[in-house]
Coordinates of C-alpha atoms and ligand atoms in Angstrom, one line a residue:
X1 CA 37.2 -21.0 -8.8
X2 CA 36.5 -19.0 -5.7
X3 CA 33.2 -17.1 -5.3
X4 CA 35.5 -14.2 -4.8
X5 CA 37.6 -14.4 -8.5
X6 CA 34.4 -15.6 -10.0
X7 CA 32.2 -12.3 -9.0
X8 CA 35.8 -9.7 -9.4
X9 CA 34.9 -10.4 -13.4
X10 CA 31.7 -9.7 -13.8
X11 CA 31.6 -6.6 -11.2
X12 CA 34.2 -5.0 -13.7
X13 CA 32.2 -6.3 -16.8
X14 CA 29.1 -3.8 -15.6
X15 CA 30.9 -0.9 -14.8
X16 CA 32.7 -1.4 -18.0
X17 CA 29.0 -1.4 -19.5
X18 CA 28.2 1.5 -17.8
X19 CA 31.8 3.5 -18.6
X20 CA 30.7 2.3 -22.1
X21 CA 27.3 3.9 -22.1
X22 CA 28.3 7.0 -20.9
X23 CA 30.0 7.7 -23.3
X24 CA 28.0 6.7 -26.1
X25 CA 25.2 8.8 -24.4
X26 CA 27.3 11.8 -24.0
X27 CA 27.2 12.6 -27.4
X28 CA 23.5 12.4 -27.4
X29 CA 23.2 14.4 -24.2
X30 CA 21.3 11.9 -22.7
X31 CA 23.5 10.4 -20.3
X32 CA 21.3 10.0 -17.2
X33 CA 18.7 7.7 -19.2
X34 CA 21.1 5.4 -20.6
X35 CA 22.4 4.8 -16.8
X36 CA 18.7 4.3 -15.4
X37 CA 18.3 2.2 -18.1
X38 CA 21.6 -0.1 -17.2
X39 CA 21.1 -0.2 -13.9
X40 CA 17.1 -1.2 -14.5
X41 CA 18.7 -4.6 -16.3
X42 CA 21.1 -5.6 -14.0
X43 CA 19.5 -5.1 -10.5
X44 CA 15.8 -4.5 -9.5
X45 CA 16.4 -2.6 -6.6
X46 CA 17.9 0.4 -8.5
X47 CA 15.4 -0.2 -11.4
X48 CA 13.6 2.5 -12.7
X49 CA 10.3 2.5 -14.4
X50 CA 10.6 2.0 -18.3
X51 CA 9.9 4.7 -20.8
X52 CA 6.6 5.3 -21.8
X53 CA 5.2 3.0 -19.1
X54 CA 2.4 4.5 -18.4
X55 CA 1.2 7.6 -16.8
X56 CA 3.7 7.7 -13.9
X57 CA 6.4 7.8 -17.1
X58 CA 5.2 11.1 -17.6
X59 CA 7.7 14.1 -17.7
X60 CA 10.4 13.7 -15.2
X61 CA 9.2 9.8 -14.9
X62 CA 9.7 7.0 -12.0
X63 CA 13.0 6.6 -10.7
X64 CA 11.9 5.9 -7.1
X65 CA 15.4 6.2 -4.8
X66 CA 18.3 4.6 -7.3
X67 CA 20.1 7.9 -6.7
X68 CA 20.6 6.5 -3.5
X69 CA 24.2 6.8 -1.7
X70 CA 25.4 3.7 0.2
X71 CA 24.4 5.5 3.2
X72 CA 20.6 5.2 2.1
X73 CA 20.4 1.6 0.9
X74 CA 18.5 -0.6 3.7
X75 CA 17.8 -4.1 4.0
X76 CA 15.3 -4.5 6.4
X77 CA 13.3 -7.8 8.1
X78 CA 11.4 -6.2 11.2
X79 CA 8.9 -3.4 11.5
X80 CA 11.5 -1.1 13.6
X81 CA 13.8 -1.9 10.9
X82 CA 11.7 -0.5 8.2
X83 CA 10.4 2.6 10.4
X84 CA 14.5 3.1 10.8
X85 CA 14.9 3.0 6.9
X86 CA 11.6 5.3 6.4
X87 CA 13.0 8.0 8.7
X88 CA 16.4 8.1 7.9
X89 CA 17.7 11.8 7.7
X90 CA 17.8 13.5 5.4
X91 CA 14.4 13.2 4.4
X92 CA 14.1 13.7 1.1
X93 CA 17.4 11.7 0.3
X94 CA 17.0 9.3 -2.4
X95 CA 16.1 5.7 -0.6
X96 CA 16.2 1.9 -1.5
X97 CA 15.0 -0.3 1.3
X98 CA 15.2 -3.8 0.2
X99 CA 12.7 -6.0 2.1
X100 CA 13.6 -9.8 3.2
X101 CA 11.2 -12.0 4.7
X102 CA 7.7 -10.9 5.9
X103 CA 7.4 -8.1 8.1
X104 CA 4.3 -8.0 10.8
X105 CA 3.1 -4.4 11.1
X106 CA 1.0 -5.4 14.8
X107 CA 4.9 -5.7 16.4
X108 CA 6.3 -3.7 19.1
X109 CA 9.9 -2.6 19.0
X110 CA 11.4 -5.7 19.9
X111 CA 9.5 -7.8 17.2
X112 CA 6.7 -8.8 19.8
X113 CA 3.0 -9.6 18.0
X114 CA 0.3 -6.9 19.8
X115 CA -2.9 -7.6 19.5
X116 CA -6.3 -5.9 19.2
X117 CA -6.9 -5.7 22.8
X118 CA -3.3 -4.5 23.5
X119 CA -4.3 -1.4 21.5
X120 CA -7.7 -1.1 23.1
X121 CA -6.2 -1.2 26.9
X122 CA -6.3 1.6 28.5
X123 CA -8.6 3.3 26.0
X124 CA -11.5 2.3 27.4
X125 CA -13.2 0.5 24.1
X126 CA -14.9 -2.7 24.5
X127 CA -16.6 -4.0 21.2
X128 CA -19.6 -4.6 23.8
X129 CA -19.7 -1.2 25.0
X130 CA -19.8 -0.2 21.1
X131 CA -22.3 -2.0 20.1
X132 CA -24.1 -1.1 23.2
X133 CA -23.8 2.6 22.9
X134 CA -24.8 2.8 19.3
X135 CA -27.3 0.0 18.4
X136 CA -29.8 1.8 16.4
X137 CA -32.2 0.9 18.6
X138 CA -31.3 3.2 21.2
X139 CA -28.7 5.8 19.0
X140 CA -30.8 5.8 16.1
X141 CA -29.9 5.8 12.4
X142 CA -29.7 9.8 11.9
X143 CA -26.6 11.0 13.1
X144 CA -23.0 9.1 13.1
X145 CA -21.6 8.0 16.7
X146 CA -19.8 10.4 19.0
X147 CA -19.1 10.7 22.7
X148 CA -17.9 8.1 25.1
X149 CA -17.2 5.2 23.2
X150 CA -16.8 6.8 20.1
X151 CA -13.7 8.6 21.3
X152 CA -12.2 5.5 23.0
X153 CA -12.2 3.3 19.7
X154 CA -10.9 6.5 18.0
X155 CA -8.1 6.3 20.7
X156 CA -7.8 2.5 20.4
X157 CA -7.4 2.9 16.7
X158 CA -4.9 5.5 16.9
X159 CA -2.5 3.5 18.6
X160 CA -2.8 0.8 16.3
X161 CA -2.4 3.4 13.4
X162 CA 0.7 4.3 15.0
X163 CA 2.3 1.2 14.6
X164 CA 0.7 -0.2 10.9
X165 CA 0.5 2.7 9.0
X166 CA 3.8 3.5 7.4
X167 CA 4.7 6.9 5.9
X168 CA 6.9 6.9 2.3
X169 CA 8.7 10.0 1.9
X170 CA 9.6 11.3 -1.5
X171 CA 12.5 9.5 -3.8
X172 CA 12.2 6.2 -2.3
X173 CA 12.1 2.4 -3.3
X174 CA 10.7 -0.6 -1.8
X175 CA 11.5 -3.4 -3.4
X176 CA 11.2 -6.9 -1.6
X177 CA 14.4 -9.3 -1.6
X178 CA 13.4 -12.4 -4.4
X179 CA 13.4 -15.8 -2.8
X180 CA 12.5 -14.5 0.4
X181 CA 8.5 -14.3 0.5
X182 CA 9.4 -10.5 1.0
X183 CA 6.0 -8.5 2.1
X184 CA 3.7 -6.7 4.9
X185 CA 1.8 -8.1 6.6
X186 CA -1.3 -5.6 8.5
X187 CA 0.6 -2.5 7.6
X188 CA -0.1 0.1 5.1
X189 CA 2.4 1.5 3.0
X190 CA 1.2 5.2 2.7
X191 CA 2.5 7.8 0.0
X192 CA 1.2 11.5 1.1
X193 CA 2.1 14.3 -0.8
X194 CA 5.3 12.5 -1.9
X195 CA 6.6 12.1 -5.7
X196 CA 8.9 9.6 -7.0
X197 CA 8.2 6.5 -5.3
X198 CA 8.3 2.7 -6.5
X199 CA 6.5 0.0 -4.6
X200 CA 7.9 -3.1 -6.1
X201 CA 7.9 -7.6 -5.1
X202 CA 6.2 -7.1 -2.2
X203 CA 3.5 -9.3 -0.8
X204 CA 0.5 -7.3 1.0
X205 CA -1.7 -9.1 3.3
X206 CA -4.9 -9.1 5.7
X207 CA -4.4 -5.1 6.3
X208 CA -7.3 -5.3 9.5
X209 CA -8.9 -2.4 11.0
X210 CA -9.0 -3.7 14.8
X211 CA -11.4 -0.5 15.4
X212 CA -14.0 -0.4 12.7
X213 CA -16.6 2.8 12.8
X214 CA -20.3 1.8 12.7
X215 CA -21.8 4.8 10.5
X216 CA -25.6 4.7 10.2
X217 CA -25.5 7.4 7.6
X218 CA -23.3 5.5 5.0
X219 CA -26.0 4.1 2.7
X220 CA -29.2 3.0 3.7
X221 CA -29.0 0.6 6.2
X222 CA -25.7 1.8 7.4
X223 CA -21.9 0.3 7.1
X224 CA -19.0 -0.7 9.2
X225 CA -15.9 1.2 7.3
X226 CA -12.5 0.6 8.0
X227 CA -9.4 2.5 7.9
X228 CA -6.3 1.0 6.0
X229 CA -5.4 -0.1 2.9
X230 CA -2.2 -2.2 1.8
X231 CA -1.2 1.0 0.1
X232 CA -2.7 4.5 0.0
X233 CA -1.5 7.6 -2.3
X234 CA -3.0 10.9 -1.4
X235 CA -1.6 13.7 -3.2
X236 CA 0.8 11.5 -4.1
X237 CA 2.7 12.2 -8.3
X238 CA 4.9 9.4 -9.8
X239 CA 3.8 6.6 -8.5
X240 CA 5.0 3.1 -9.3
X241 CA 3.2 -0.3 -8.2
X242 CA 4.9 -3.0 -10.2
X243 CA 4.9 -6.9 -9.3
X244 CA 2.9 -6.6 -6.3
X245 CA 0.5 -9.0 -4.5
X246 CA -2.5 -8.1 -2.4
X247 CA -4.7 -10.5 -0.4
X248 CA -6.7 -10.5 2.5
X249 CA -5.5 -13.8 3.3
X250 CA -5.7 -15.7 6.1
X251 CA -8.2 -13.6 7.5
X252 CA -11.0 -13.3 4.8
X253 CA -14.3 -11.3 4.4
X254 CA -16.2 -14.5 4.8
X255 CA -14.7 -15.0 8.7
X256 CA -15.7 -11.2 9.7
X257 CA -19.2 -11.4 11.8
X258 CA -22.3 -9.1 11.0
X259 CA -23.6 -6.3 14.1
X260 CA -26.5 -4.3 13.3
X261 CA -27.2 -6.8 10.2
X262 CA -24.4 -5.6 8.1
X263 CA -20.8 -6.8 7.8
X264 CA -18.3 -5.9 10.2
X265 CA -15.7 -4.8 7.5
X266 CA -12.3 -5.2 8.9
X267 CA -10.8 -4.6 5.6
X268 CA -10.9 -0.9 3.5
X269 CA -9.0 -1.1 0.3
X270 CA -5.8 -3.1 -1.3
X271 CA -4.1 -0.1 -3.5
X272 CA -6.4 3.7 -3.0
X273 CA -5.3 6.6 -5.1
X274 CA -6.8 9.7 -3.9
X275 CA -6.3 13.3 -2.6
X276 CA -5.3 14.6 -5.8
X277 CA -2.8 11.8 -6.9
X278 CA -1.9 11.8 -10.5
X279 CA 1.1 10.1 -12.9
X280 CA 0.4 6.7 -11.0
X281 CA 1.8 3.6 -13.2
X282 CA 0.2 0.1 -11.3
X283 CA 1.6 -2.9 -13.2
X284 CA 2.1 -6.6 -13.3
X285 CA 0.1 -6.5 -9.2
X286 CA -2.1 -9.6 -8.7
X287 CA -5.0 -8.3 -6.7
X288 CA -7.5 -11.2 -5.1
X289 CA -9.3 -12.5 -2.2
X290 CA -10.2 -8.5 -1.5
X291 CA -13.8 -6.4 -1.8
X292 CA -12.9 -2.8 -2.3
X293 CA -10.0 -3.4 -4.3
X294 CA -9.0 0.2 -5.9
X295 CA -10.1 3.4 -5.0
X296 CA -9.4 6.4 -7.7
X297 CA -10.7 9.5 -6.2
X298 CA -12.3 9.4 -3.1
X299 CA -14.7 12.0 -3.8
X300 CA -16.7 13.3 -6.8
X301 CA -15.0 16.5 -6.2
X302 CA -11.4 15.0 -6.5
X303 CA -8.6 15.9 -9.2
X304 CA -6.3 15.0 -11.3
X305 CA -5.9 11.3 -11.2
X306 CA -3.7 10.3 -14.3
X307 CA -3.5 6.7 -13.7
X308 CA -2.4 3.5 -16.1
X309 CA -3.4 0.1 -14.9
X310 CA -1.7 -3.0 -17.2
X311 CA -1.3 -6.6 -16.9
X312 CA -2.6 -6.7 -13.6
X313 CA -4.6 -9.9 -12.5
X314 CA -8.3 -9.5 -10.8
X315 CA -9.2 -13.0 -9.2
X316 CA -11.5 -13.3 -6.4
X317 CA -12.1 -9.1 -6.3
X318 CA -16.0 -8.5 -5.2
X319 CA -15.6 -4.3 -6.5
X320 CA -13.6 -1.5 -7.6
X321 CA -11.2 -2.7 -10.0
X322 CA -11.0 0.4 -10.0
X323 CA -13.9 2.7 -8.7
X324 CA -12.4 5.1 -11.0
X325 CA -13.5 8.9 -10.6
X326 CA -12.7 12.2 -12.5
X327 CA -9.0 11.5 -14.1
X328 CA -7.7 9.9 -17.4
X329 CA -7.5 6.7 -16.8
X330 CA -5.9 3.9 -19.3
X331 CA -6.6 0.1 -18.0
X332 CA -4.6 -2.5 -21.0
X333 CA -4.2 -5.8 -20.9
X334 CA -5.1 -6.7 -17.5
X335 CA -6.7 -10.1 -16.3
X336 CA -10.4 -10.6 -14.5
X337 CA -11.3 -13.6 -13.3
X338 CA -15.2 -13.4 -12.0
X339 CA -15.3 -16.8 -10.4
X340 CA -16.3 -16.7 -6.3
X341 CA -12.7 -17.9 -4.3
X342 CA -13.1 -17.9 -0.5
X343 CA -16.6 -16.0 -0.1
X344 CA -15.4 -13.5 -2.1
X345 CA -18.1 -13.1 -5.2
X346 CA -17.6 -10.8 -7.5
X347 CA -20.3 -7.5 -8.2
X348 CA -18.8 -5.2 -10.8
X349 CA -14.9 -4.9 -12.3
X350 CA -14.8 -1.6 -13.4
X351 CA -16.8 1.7 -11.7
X352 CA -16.6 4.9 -13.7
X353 CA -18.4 8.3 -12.5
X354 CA -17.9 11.7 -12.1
X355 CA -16.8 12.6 -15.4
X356 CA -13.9 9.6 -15.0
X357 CA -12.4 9.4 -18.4
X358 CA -11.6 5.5 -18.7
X359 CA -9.7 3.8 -22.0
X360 CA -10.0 -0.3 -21.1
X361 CA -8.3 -2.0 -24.1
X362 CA -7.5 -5.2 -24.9
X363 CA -8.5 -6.5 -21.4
X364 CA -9.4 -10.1 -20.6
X365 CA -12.9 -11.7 -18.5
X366 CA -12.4 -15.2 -17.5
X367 CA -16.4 -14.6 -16.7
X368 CA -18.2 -17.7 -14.7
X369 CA -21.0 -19.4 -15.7
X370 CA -22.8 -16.7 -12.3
X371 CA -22.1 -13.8 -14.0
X372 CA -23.1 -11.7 -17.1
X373 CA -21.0 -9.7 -19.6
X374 CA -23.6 -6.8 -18.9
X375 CA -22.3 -7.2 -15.1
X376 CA -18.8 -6.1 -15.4
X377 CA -19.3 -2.4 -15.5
X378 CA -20.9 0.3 -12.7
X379 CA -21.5 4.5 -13.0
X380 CA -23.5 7.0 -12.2
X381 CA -24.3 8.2 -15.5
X382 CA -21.5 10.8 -15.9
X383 CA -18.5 8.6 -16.8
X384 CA -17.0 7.7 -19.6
X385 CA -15.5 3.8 -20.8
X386 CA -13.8 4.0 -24.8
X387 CA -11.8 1.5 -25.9
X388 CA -11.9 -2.0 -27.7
X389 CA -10.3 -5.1 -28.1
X390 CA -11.9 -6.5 -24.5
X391 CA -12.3 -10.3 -24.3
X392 CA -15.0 -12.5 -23.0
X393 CA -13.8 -16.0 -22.8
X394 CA -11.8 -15.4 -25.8
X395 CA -14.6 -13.5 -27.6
X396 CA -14.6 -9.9 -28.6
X397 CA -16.9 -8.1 -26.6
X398 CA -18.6 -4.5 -26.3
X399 CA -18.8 -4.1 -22.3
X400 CA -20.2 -1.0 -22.7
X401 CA -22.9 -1.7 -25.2
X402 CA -23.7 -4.9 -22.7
X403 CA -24.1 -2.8 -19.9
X404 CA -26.1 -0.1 -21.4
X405 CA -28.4 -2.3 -23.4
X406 CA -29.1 -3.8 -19.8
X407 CA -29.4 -0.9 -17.6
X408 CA -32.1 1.8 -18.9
X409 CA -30.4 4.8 -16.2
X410 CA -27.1 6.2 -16.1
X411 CA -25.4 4.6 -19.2
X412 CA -21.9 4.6 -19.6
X413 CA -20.4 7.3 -21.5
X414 CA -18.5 5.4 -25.0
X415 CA -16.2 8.1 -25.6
X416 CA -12.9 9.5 -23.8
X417 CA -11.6 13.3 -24.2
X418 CA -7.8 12.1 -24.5
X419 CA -5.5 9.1 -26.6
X420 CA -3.2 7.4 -24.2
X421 CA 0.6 7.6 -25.8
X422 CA 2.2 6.2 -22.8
X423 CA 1.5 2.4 -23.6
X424 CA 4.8 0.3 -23.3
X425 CA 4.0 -2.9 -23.3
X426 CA 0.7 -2.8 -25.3
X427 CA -0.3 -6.1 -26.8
X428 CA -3.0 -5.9 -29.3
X429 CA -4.4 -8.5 -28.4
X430 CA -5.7 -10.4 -25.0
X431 CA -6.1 -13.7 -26.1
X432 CA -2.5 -14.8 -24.5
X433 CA -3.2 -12.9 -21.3
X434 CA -4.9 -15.6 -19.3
X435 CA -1.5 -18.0 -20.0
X436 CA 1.0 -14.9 -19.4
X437 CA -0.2 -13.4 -16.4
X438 CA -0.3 -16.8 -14.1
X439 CA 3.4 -16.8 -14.8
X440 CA 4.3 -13.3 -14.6
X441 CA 1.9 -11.2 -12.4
X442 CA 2.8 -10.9 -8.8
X443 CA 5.2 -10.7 -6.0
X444 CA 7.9 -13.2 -5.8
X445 CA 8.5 -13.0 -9.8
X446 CA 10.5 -11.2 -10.6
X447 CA 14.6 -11.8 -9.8
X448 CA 17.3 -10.2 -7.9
X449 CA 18.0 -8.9 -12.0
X450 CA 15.0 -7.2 -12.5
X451 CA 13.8 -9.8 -15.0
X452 CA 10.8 -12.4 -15.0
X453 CA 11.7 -15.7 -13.7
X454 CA 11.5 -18.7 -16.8
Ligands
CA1 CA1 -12.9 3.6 4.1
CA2 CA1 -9.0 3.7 1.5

């Protein structure tokens, strides 16, 4: 049989299915959900997120771009080719760019690798000059740098932003093609003010600040801070991250050099949700070889902030997983691993402060034999962590009354103001997590289907 008359079949078969279900639905009034839901099963890149998935299934829910015409479904394999699909008039039409292959944000039109000092040209930046200009020993430690060479690595690190940092408008999906090692590599996905967006089989790596600030203010001995994460939402509403991967790799923490005695942090974080975000659903992601791994809310003044974190694996994560401030915020049956992997050793999972209303049930610690059960939480006192059902190496396990028992100030808060409903997916137990999650979390699992591969 020809590829042609085998495939005639089954195309007919599916929009059979779907005549089918529209009509079935009709009578229900329900039509468009029964269609998401078909098109969900029989191809990922018009899948939708699932009811009562989580917070981003709230009210109108995740759809992402599977309205899309024909007109407005991209593959793309180069960084002009996914600028091309990101801009594509009109904005605000539904979207579904379909990634193959790995796509190097540092690229110039023609696909040509620019490098850190191809950005600096012209600019005037030298590293030298830098650490010249504002060694403490001459700048001092009170105020943060400004004036000549201040502005040139601003400069410098504008042009790199204009090629890494990608902006997704509203109603679009990104889905990497299975079977091709589909991701981004030093670019940053970035949802601003945008709803309806689904981020989905992509792999995320080493997102590097060429340009990091030195800010003697930031702490007490002062910090190198840089500026992009793998993906950013600011003001960003219904939100899906499902099936993701997000590494540092090749270029770890452990390979950055210290100035002024503190790391030179080339990294910021792997998924930050900020500004105002809220309805986020972040699922199935394996996060690892990263330090600041999840921002929520990036100041104590922040709002909103409904986010749902499940099945997500933490291996090799030094903090903020999340830092989670202000919102309601459900974490289920997701997977830490404490053990140190490539330099990267591990300081707290789980960060809640001002007023951050945190459910964590049925989570899983693989804890090492380096780290405590009273060292898996952080706060300042204000937050709150409910929930039960958490394993420690298979053993049920208060966090909270671990941490508090061990930490005389700013105790962790043991009860939440709200019930989480939207829990597809909850397993009441975390014993099996450990076993489930190395087969299903992650980029390259899912299939060109929309289902787990066996
Ligand atoms: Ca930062
Ligand atoms: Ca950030």
């Amino acid at each position: 049989m020809s590829v042609s008359s085998h495939r005639r079949p089954v195309g007919r078969r599916r929009l059979a299915l779907i005549g089918a279900a529209a009509v079935t639905a009709a009578g229900l009034g329900a039509v468009p959900l029964v269609m998401n839901a078909d098109a969900a099963a029989t191809d990922l890149a018009h899948g939708v997120l699932p009811a009562k998935d989580g917070w981003a299934a709230s009210g109108s829910g995740t759809t992402g771009g599977q309205a899309a015409d024909t007109a407005h479904v991209f593959t793309v394999g180069t960084r002009a080719e996914l600028v091309k699909a990101l801009t594509a008039a009109p904005a605000g039409a539904p979207r579904i760019i379909k990634v193959k292959g790995l796509i190097d944000a540092n690229t110039d039109d023609a696909g040509k690798p620019i490098t850190c000092q191809q950005y600096a040209d012209g600019t005037g930046y030298s590293l030298a000059a830098y650490l010249k200009a504002y060694d403490p020993a001459a700048w001092g430690r009170s105020k943060v740098p400004s004036g000549g060479q201040e502005n040139a690595r601003m400069a410098a690190q504008q042009k790199q932003a204009a090629r890494v940092a990608f902006t997704v408008p509203s109603r679009t999906t990104i889905v990497g093609v299975p079977g091709t090692g589909a991701g981004i590599t030093g670019g940053s996905l970035q949802v601003k003010g945008a709803d309806n967006v689904i981020i989905r089989n992509l792999s995320f790596s080493d997102v590097r600040d060429c340009f990091p600030q030195w800010d003697p203010t930031d702490g007490s001995t002062g910090n190198w801070n840089s500026e992009y994460d793998a993906v950013t939402l600011r003001g960003a509403t219904h939100v899906w991250a499902d099936h993701n991967t997000f590494s540092d790799a090749p270029h770890y923490d452990a390979a950055n050099a210290s100035y002024f005695g503190r790391e030179y942090q080339v990294h910021d974080g792997a998924l930050d949700i900020t500004n105002a975000s809220d309805l986020v659903t972040v699922e199935y992601n394996r996060f690892t070889n990263h330090d600041k791994t999840m921002l929520i809310g990036s100041s104590d003044k922040d709002t909103k902030l409904r986010v749902t974190l499940h099945h997500n694996v933490f291996q090799g994560i030094v903090q903020r997983a999340p830092l989670a401030r202000v919102g309601q915020i459900h974490l289920y049956n997701n997977l830490y691993d404490t053990a140190k992997l490539n330099g990267y050793t591990h300081s707290y999972s789980i960060n809640s402060r001002a007023g951050a209303q945190v459910v964590a049930q049925n989570n899983y610690w693989a804890l090492s034999a380096d780290r405590k059960a009273s060292q898996l939480l952080s706060g300042d006192g204000t937050g709150a962590i409910a929930g039960s059902g958490n394993l420690v190496n298979g053993t049920k396990t208060d966090l909270v009354a671990a941490y508090n028992a061990a930490n005389s100030k700013k105790k962790i808060k043991t009860t939440a103001n709200w019930t989480p409903t939207l829990t597809a997916g909850l397993e009441t137990s975390a014993a099996g997590l450990p076993a489930e999650l190395a087969k299903k979390a992650g980029a390259g699992v899912l299939t060109a289907t929309g289902t787990v591969a066996g």
